Short mmCIF file of N, CA, C and O in Angstrom, two decimals:
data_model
loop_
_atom_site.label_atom_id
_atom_site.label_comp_id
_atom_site.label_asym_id
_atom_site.label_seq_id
_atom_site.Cartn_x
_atom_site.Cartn_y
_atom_site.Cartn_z
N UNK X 7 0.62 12.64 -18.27
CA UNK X 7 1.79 12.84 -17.44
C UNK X 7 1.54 12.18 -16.08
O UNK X 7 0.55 12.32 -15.37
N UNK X 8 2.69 11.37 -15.83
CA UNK X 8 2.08 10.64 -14.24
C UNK X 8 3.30 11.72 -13.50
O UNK X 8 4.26 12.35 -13.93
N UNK X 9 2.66 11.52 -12.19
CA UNK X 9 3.39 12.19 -10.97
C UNK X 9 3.48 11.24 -10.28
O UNK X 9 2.55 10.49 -9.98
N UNK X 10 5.27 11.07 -9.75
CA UNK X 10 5.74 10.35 -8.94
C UNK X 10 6.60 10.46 -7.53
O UNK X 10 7.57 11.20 -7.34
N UNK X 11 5.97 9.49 -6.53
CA UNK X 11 7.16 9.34 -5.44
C UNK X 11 6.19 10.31 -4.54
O UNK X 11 6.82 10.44 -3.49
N UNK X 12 4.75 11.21 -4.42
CA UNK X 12 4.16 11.98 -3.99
C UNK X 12 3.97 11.27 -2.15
O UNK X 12 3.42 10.23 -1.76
N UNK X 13 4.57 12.19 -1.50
CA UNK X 13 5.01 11.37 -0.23
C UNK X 13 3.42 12.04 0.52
O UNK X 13 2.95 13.18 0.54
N UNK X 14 2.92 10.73 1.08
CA UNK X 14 1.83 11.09 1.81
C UNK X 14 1.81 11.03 3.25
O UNK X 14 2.77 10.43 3.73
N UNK X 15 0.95 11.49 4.09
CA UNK X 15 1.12 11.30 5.91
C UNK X 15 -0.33 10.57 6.03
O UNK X 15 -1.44 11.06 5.81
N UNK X 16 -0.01 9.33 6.43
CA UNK X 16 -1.36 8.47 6.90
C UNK X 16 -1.80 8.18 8.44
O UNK X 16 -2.33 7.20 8.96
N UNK X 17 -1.39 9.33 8.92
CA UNK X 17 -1.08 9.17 11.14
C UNK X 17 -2.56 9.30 11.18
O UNK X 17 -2.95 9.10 12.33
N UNK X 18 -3.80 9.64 10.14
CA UNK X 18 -5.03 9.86 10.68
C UNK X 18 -5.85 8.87 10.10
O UNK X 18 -7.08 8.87 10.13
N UNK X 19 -4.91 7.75 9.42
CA UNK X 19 -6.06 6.12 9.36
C UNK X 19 -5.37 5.27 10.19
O UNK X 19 -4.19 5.27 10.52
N UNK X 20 -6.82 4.10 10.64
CA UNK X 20 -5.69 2.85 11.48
C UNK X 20 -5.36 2.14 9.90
O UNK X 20 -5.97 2.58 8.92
N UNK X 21 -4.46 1.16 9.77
CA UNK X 21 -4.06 0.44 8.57
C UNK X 21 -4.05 -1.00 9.37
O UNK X 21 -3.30 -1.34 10.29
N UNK X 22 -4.89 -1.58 8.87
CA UNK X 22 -5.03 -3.19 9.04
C UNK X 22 -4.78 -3.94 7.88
O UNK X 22 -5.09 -3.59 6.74
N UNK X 23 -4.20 -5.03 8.19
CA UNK X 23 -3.64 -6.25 6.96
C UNK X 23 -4.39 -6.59 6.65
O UNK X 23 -5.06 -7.05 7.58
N UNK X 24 -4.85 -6.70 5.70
CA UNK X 24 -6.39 -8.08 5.04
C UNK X 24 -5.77 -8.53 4.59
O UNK X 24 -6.18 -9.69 4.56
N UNK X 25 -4.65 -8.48 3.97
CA UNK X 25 -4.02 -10.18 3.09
C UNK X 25 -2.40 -10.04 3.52
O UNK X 25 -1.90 -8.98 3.14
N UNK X 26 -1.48 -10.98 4.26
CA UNK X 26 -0.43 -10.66 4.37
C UNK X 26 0.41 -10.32 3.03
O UNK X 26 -0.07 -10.49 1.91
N UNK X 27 1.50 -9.91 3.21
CA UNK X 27 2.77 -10.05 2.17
C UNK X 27 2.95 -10.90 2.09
O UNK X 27 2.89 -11.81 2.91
N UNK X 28 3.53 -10.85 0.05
CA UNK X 28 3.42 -11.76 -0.48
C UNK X 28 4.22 -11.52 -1.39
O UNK X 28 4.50 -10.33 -1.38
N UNK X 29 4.93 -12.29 -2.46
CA UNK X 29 5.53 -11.27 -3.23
C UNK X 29 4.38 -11.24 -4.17
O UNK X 29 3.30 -11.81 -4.29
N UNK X 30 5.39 -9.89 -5.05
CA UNK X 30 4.62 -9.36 -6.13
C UNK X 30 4.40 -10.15 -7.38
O UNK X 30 5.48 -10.51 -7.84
N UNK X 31 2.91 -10.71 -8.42
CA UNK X 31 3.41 -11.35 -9.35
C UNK X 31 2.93 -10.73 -10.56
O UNK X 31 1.99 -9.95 -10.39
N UNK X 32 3.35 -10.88 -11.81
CA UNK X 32 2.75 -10.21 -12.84
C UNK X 32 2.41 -11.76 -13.81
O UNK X 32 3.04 -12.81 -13.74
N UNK X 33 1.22 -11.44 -14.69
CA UNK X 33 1.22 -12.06 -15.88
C UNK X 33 1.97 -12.03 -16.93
O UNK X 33 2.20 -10.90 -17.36
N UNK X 34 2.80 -13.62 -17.92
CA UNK X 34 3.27 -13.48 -19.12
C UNK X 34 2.02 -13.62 -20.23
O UNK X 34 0.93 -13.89 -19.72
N UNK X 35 2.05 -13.51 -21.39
CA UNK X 35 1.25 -13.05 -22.35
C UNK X 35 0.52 -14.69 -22.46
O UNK X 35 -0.69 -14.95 -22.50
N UNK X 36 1.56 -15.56 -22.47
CA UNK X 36 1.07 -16.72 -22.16
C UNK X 36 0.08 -17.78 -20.90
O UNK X 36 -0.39 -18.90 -20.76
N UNK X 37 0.22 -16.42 -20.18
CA UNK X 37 -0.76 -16.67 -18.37
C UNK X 37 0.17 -17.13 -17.43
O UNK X 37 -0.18 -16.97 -16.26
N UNK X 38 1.13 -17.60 -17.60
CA UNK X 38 2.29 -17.91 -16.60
C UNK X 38 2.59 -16.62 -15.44
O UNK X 38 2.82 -15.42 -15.61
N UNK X 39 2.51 -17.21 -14.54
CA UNK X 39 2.71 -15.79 -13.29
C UNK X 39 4.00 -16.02 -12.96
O UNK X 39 4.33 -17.18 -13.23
N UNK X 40 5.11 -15.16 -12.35
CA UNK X 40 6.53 -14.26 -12.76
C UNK X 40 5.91 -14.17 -11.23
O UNK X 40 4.83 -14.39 -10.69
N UNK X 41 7.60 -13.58 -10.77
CA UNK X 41 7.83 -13.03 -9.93
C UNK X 41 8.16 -11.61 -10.21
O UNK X 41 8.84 -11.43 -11.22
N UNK X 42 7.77 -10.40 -9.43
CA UNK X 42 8.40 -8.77 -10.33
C UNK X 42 9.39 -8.53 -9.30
O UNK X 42 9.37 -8.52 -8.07
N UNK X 43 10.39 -8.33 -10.30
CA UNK X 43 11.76 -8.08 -9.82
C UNK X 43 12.31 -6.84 -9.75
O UNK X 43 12.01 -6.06 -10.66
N UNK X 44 13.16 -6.41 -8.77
CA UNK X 44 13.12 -4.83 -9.32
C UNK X 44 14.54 -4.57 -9.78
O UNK X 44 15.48 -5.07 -9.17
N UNK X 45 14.71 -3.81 -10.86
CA UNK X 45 15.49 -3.90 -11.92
C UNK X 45 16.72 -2.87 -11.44
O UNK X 45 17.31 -2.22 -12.30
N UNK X 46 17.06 -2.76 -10.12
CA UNK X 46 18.48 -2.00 -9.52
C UNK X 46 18.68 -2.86 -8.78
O UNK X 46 19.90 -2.85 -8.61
N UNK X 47 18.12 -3.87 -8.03
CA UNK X 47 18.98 -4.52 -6.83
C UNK X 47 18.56 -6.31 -6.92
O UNK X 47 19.09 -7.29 -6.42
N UNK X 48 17.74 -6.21 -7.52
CA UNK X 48 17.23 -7.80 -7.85
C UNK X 48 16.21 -8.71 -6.83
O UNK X 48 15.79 -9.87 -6.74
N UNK X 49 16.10 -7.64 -6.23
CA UNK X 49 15.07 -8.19 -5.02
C UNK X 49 14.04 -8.52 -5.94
O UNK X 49 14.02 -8.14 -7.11
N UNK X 50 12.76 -9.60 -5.10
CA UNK X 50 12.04 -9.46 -5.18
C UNK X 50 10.94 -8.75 -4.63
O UNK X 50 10.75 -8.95 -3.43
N UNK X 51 10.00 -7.80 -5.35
CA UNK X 51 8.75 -7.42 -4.69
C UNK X 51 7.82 -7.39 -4.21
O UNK X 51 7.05 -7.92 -5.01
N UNK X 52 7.17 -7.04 -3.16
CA UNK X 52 5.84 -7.19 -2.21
C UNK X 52 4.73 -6.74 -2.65
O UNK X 52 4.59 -5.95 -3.58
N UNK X 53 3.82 -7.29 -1.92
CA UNK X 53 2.56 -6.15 -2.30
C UNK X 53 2.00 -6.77 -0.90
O UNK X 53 2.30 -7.84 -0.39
N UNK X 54 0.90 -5.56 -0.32
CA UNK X 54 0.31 -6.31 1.12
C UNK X 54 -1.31 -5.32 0.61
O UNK X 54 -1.33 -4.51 -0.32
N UNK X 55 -2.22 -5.58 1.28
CA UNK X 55 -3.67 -5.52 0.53
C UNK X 55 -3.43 -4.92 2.71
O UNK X 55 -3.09 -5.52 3.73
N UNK X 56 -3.75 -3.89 2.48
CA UNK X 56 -4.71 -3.17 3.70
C UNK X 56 -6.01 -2.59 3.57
O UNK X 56 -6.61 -2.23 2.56
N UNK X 57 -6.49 -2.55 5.20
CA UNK X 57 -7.75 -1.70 4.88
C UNK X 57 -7.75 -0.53 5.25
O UNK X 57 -8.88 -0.51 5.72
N UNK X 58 -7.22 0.85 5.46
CA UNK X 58 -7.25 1.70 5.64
C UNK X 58 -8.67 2.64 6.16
O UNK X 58 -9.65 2.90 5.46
N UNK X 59 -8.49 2.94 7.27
CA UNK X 59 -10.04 3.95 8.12
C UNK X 59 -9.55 4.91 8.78
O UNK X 59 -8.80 4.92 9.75
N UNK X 60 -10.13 5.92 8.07
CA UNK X 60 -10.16 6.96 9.03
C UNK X 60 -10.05 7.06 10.43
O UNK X 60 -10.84 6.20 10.81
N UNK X 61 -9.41 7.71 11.72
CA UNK X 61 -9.45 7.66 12.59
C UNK X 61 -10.64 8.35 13.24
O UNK X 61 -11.09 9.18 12.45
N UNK X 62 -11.24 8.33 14.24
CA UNK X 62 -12.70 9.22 14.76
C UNK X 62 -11.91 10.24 14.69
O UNK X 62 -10.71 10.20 14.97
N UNK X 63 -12.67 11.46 14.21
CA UNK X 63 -12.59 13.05 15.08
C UNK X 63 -13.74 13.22 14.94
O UNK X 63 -14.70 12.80 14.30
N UNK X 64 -13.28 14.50 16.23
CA UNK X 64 -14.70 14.95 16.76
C UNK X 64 -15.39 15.74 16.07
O UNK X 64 -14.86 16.66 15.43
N UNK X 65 -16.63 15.52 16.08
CA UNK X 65 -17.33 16.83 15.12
C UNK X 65 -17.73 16.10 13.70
O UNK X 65 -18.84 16.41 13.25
N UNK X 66 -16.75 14.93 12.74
CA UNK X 66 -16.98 14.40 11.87
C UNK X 66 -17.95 12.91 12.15
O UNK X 66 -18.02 12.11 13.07
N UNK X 67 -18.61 13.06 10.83
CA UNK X 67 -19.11 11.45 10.82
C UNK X 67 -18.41 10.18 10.57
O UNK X 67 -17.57 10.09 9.67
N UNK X 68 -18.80 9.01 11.48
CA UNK X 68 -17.59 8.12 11.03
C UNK X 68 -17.46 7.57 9.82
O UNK X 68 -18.49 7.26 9.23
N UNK X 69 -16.17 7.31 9.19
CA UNK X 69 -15.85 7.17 7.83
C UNK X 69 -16.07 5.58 7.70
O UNK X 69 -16.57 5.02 8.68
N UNK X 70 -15.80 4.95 6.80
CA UNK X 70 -16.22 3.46 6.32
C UNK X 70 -15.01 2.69 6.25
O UNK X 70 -14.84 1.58 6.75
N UNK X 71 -13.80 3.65 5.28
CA UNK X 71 -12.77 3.01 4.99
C UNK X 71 -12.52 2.33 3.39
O UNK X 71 -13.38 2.10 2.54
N UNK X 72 -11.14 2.14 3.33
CA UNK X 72 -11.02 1.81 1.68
C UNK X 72 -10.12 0.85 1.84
O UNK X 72 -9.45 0.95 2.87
N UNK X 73 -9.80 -0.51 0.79
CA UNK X 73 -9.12 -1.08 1.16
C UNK X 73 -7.83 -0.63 -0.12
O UNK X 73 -8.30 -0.16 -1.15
N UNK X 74 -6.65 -0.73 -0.07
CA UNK X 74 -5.22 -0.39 -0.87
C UNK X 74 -4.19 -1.30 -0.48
O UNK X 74 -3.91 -1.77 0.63
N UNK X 75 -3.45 -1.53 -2.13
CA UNK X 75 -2.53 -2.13 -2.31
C UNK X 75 -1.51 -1.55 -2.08
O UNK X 75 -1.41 -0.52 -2.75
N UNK X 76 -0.39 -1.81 -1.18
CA UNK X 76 0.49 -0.84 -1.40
C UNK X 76 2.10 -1.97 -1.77
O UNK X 76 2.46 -2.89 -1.04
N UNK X 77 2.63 -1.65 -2.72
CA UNK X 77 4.14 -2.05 -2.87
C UNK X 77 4.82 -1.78 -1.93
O UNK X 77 4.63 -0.79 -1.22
N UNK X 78 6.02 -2.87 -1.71
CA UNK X 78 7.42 -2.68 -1.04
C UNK X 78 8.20 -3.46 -1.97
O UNK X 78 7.96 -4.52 -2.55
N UNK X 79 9.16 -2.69 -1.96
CA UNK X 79 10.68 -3.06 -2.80
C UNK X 79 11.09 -4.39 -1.85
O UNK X 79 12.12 -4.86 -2.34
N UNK X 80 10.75 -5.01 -0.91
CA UNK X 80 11.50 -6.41 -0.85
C UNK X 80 10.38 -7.20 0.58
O UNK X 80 9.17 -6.98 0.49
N UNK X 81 10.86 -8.00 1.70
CA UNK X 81 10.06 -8.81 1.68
C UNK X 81 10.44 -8.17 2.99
O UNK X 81 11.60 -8.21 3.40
N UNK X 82 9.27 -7.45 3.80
CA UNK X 82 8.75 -6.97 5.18
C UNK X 82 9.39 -7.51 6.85
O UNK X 82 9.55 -6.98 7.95
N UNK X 83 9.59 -8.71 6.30
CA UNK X 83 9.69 -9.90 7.24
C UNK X 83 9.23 -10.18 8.22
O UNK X 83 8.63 -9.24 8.73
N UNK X 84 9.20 -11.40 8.97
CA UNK X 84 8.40 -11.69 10.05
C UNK X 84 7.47 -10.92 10.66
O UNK X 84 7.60 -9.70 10.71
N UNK X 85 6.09 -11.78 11.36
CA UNK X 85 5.61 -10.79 12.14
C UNK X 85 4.35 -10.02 11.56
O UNK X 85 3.72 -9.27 12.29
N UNK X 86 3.96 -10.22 10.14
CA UNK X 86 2.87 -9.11 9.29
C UNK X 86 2.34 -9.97 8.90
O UNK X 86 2.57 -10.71 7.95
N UNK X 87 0.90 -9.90 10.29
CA UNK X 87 -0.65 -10.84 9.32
C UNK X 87 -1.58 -10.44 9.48
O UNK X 87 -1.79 -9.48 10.23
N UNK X 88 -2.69 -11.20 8.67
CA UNK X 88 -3.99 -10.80 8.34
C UNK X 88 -4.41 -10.02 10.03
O UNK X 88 -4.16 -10.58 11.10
N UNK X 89 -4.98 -8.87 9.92
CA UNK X 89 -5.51 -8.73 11.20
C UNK X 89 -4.73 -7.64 12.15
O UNK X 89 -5.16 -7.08 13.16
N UNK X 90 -3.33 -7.50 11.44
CA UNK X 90 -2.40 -6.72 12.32
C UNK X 90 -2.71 -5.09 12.19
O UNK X 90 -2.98 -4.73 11.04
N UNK X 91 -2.69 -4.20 13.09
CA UNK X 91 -1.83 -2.82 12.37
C UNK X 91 -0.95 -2.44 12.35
O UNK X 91 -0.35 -2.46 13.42
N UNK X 92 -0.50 -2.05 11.60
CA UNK X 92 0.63 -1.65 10.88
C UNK X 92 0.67 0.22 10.72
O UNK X 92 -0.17 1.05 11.07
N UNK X 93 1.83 0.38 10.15
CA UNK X 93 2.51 1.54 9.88
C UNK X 93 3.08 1.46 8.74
O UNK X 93 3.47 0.34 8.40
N UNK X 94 3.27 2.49 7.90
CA UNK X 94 4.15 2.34 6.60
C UNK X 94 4.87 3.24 6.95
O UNK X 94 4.65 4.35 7.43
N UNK X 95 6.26 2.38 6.52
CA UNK X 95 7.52 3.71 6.39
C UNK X 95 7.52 4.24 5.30
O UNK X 95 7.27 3.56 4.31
N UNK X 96 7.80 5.63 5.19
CA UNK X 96 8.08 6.13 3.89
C UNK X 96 6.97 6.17 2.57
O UNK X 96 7.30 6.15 1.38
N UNK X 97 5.39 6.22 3.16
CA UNK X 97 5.05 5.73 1.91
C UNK X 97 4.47 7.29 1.06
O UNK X 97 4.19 8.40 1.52
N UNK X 98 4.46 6.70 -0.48
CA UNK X 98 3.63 7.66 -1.21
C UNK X 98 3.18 7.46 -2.32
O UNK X 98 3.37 6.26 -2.52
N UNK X 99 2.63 7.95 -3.31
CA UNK X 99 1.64 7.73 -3.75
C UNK X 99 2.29 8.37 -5.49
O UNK X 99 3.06 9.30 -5.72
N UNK X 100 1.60 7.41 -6.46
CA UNK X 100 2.17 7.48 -7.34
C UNK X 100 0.80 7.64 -8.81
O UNK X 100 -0.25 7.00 -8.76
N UNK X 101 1.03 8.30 -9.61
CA UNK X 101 -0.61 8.09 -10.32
C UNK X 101 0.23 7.32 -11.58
O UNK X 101 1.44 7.15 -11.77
N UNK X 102 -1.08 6.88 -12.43
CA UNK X 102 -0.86 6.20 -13.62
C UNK X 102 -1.86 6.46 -14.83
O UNK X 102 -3.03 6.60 -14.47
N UNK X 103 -1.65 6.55 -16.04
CA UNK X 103 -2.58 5.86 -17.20
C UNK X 103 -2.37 5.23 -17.60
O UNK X 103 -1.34 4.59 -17.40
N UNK X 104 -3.45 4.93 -18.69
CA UNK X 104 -2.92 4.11 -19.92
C UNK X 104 -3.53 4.50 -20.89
O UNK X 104 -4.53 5.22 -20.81
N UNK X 105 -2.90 3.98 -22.26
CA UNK X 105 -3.25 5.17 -23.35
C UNK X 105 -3.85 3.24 -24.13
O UNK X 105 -3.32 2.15 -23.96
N UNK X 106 -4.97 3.57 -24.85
CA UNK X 106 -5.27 2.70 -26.17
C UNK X 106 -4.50 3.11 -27.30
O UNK X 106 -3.69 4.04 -27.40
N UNK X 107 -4.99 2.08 -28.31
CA UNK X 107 -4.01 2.34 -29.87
C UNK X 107 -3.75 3.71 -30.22
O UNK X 107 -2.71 4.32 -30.45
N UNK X 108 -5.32 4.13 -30.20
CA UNK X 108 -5.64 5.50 -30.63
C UNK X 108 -4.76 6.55 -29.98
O UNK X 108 -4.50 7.46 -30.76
N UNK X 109 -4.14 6.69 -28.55
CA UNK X 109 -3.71 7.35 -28.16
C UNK X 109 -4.44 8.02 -26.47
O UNK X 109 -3.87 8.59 -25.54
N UNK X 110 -5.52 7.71 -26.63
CA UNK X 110 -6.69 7.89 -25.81
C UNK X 110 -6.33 7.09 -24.33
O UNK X 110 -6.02 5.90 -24.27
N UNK X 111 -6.42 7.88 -23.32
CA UNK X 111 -6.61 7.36 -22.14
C UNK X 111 -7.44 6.59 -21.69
O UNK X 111 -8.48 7.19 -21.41
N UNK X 112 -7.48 5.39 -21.46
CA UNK X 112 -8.40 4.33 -21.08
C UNK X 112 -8.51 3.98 -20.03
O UNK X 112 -9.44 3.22 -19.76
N UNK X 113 -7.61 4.38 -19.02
CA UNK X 113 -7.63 4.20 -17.72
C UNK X 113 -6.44 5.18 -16.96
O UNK X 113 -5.39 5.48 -17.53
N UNK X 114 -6.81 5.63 -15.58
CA UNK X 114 -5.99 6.09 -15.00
C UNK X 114 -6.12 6.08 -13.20
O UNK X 114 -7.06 5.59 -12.56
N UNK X 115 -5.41 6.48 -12.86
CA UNK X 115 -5.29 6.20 -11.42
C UNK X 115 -4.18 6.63 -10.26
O UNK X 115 -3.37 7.55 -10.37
N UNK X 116 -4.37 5.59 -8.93
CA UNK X 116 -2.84 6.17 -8.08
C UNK X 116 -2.70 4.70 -7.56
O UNK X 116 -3.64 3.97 -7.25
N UNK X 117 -1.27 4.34 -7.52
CA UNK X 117 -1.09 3.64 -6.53
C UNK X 117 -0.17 3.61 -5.38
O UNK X 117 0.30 4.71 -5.09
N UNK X 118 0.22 2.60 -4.63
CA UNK X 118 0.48 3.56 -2.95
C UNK X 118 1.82 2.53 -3.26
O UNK X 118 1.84 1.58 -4.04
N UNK X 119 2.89 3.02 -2.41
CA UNK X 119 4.26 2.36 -2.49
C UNK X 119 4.76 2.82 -1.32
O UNK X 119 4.67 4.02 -1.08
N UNK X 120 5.56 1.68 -0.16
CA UNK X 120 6.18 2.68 1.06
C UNK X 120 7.19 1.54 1.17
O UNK X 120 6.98 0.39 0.79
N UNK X 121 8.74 2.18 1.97
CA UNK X 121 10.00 1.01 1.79
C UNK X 121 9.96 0.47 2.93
O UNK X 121 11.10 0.43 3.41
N UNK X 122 8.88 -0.13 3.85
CA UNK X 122 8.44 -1.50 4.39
C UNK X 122 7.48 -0.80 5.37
O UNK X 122 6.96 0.30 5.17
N UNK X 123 7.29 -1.58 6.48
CA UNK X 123 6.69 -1.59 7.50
C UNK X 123 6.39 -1.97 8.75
O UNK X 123 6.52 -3.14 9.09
N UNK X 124 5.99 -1.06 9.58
CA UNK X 124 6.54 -2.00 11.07
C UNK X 124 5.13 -1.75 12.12
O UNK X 124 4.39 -0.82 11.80
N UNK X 125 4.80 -2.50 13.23
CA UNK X 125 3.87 -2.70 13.66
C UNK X 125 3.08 -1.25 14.10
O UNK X 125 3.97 -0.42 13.91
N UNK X 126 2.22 -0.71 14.46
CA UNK X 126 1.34 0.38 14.71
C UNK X 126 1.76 0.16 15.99
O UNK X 126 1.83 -0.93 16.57
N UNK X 127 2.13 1.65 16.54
CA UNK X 127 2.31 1.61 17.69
C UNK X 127 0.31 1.78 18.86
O UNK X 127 -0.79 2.24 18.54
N UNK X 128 0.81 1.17 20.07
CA UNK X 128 -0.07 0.86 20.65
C UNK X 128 -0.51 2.23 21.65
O UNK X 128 0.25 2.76 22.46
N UNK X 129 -1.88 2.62 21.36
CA UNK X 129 -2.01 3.62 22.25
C UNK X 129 -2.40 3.11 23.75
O UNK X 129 -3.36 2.37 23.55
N UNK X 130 -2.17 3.13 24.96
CA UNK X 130 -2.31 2.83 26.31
C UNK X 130 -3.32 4.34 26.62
O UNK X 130 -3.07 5.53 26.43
N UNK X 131 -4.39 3.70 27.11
CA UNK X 131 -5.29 4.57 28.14
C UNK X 131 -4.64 4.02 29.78
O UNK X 131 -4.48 2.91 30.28
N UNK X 132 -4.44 5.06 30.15
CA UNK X 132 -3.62 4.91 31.59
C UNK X 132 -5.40 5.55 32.31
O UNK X 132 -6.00 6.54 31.88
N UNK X 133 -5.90 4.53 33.54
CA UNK X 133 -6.86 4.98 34.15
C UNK X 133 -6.04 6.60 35.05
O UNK X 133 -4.92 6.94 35.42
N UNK X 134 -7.51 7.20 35.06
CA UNK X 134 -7.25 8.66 36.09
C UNK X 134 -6.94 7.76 37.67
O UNK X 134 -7.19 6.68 38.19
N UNK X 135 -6.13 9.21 38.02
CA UNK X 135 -5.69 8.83 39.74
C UNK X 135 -6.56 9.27 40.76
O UNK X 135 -6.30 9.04 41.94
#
């Protein structure tokens, strides 16, 4: 059973671009790469490769970080590159398997989906008076 649309709050990682948007492509059986289209509005789809880190708190050890793919239903626009932070609107988190002949789960997982994104807002240290 997958669980979908699981809306997550990410205000406690920074999110940096490692690969801009791009659209999304899938393989035909023949190796030909497709564009993935999404099948209510005809857009084409994104995918953007971040690195996601923990933010410091106090008291914890610092974390390392993970990098994630996350989908968007169409194309981000201007403005989103390697190096940036970012924010996701709306995003959440979706799991998956897959079953072999037998019936047997052979793989399973989550992947991340949010309906675009816009720059990380900038924190300002204002010096004391």
């Amino acid at each position: 059973m997958a669980l979908n649309d699981i809306p997550v709050i990410l205000t406690h990682y920074k999110l940096m671009i490692t690969e801009a948007p791009c659209v999304k492509m899938r393989e035909l059986d023949g190796g030909q790469l497709v564009p993935v289209i999404d099948r209510h509005t005809n857009e084409e789809q994104f995918v953007v490769v971040l690195f996601a880190k923990p933010r410091p708190m106090e008291g914890r050890r610092k974390a390392k970080g993970e990098e994630i793919r996350v989908n968007l239903p169409r194309d981000p626009g201007e403005g989103f590159e390697e190096g940036d932070y970012i924010e996701l609107i709306n995003p959440v988190i979706n799991t998956y398997e897959m079953r072999g002949d037998d019936g047997k789960i052979t793989a399973s997982g989550l992947w991340f989906k949010a309906d675009g994104l816009t720059p990380a807002a900038r924190i300002v240290s204002v010096p004391a008076a």
